Amino acid sequence: MAHIQTKGIEILVKNWFRDDLSSESDSNYFYNYEITIRNRLSYPVQLLSREWNVVHLLHGVSNVSGEGVVGETPRLMPGEEFTYVSGCELLNSVGRMYGKFFFKDLSSKELFYAEIPPFNLIYPPLLN
């Protein structure tokens, strides 16, 4: 599990390979990841957007950005957490993801970001 805390926002990542959606012969490798966002601050925040960098072993870096996550822009009171699951398809058996979540401090209206820790996406047979 990958983990990082930036400016009082804790991000945890678990990921796994999806054999049922992947095809080695077609060079399609699908992974799911579960993100947990914890507000360790003393004030409420709202997640506004995200920015992902997906590193493909042989095909460079893809950038993905947009409003919220999985169609939501959650508000987190102090001590609260939000968890969601999403996915990523790679054209190679190995890749990496990292990025940023952008937040608003709901008490001061100040904008800030929290790092998403890097995590590897590896086709399980390569680990043997």
Short mmCIF file of C-alpha atoms in Angstrom, two decimals:
data_model
loop_
_atom_site.label_atom_id
_atom_site.label_comp_id
_atom_site.label_asym_id
_atom_site.label_seq_id
_atom_site.Cartn_x
_atom_site.Cartn_y
_atom_site.Cartn_z
CA MET A 1 0.00 0.00 0.00
CA ALA A 2 1.27 3.46 -0.92
CA HIS A 3 0.76 6.27 1.59
CA ILE A 4 1.58 9.98 1.88
CA GLN A 5 0.41 12.98 3.88
CA THR A 6 0.55 16.51 2.45
CA LYS A 7 -0.66 19.59 4.35
CA GLY A 8 -2.85 17.48 6.63
CA ILE A 9 -4.46 15.41 3.88
CA GLU A 10 -3.55 11.73 4.06
CA ILE A 11 -3.80 9.63 0.89
CA LEU A 12 -3.65 5.82 0.91
CA VAL A 13 -3.60 3.69 -2.26
CA LYS A 14 -4.21 -0.02 -2.78
CA ASN A 15 -4.11 -1.47 -6.28
CA TRP A 16 -4.62 -4.82 -7.97
CA PHE A 17 -4.47 -6.43 -11.40
CA ARG A 18 -7.75 -7.33 -13.16
CA ASP A 19 -7.15 -10.63 -14.95
CA ASP A 20 -10.82 -10.76 -16.00
CA LEU A 21 -10.53 -7.50 -17.99
CA SER A 22 -7.00 -7.91 -19.31
CA SER A 23 -5.61 -9.63 -22.41
CA GLU A 24 -1.89 -10.25 -22.67
CA SER A 25 -2.25 -11.22 -26.36
CA ASP A 26 -3.90 -7.83 -27.11
CA SER A 27 -1.49 -5.88 -24.85
CA ASN A 28 -4.31 -4.66 -22.62
CA TYR A 29 -3.55 -4.71 -18.91
CA PHE A 30 -6.25 -3.43 -16.58
CA TYR A 31 -5.72 -2.42 -12.94
CA ASN A 32 -8.04 -1.18 -10.23
CA TYR A 33 -6.97 1.14 -7.45
CA GLU A 34 -8.67 2.13 -4.22
CA ILE A 35 -7.97 5.60 -2.87
CA THR A 36 -8.70 6.66 0.70
CA ILE A 37 -8.52 10.40 1.47
CA ARG A 38 -8.40 11.38 5.15
CA ASN A 39 -8.78 14.91 6.45
CA ARG A 40 -6.28 15.29 9.31
CA LEU A 41 -6.84 19.06 9.46
CA SER A 42 -8.87 21.04 12.00
CA TYR A 43 -11.19 22.49 9.34
CA PRO A 44 -13.43 21.12 6.57
CA VAL A 45 -12.16 20.71 3.01
CA GLN A 46 -13.66 19.87 -0.36
CA LEU A 47 -11.95 17.89 -3.10
CA LEU A 48 -12.34 19.91 -6.31
CA SER A 49 -10.29 18.10 -8.95
CA ARG A 50 -7.53 15.62 -9.68
CA GLU A 51 -4.48 15.39 -11.91
CA TRP A 52 -2.99 11.98 -12.72
CA ASN A 53 0.23 11.03 -14.48
CA VAL A 54 0.14 7.50 -15.89
CA VAL A 55 3.58 6.23 -16.88
CA HIS A 56 3.48 3.50 -19.55
CA LEU A 57 6.64 1.39 -19.79
CA LEU A 58 7.14 1.92 -23.54
CA HIS A 59 4.58 4.58 -24.44
CA GLY A 60 5.49 7.60 -22.31
CA VAL A 61 3.27 9.46 -19.89
CA SER A 62 -0.48 10.10 -20.14
CA ASN A 63 -1.99 13.00 -18.20
CA VAL A 64 -5.54 12.75 -16.93
CA SER A 65 -7.27 15.60 -15.14
CA GLY A 66 -10.79 16.60 -14.32
CA GLU A 67 -13.34 17.69 -11.79
CA GLY A 68 -13.74 15.59 -8.66
CA VAL A 69 -13.32 11.82 -8.53
CA VAL A 70 -15.80 9.20 -9.79
CA GLY A 71 -18.33 11.98 -10.37
CA GLU A 72 -18.11 13.39 -6.83
CA THR A 73 -16.53 16.40 -5.14
CA PRO A 74 -16.65 15.19 -1.54
CA ARG A 75 -16.59 17.47 1.49
CA LEU A 76 -14.59 16.13 4.42
CA MET A 77 -15.00 17.39 7.95
CA PRO A 78 -12.00 17.09 10.31
CA GLY A 79 -11.28 13.41 10.90
CA GLU A 80 -13.50 12.19 8.06
CA GLU A 81 -12.39 10.06 5.14
CA PHE A 82 -13.63 9.27 1.63
CA THR A 83 -12.82 6.06 -0.27
CA TYR A 84 -13.41 5.28 -3.93
CA VAL A 85 -12.34 2.70 -6.52
CA SER A 86 -11.35 3.44 -10.10
CA GLY A 87 -9.26 1.83 -12.81
CA CYS A 88 -6.52 2.25 -15.37
CA GLU A 89 -5.69 0.40 -18.57
CA LEU A 90 -2.09 0.09 -19.73
CA LEU A 91 -0.70 -0.96 -23.11
CA ASN A 92 2.25 -2.66 -21.40
CA SER A 93 2.61 -5.05 -18.51
CA VAL A 94 4.32 -2.47 -16.28
CA GLY A 95 3.40 1.10 -15.40
CA ARG A 96 3.22 3.66 -12.63
CA MET A 97 0.74 6.28 -11.46
CA TYR A 98 1.06 9.42 -9.34
CA GLY A 99 -0.59 12.79 -9.16
CA LYS A 100 -2.35 15.48 -7.11
CA PHE A 101 -5.76 16.17 -5.63
CA PHE A 102 -6.82 19.82 -5.48
CA PHE A 103 -8.82 20.99 -2.46
CA LYS A 104 -10.55 24.05 -1.06
CA ASP A 105 -10.32 24.95 2.63
CA LEU A 106 -14.02 25.55 3.34
CA SER A 107 -13.30 27.93 6.24
CA SER A 108 -10.85 30.28 4.49
CA LYS A 109 -11.71 29.43 0.82
CA GLU A 110 -7.97 28.95 0.20
CA LEU A 111 -7.01 26.45 -2.51
CA PHE A 112 -4.26 23.85 -2.02
CA TYR A 113 -3.20 20.43 -3.28
CA ALA A 114 -2.19 17.10 -1.79
CA GLU A 115 0.18 14.64 -3.47
CA ILE A 116 -1.05 11.22 -4.55
CA PRO A 117 1.77 8.78 -3.75
CA PRO A 118 3.38 6.95 -6.67
CA PHE A 119 2.37 3.32 -7.06
CA ASN A 120 3.42 0.61 -9.49
CA LEU A 121 1.14 -1.35 -11.80
CA ILE A 122 2.80 -4.70 -12.51
CA TYR A 123 1.44 -7.73 -14.34
CA PRO A 124 1.60 -10.45 -11.63
CA PRO A 125 3.41 -13.16 -13.67
CA LEU A 126 6.38 -10.78 -13.96
CA LEU A 127 6.82 -10.92 -10.18
CA ASN A 128 7.64 -14.66 -10.16
#
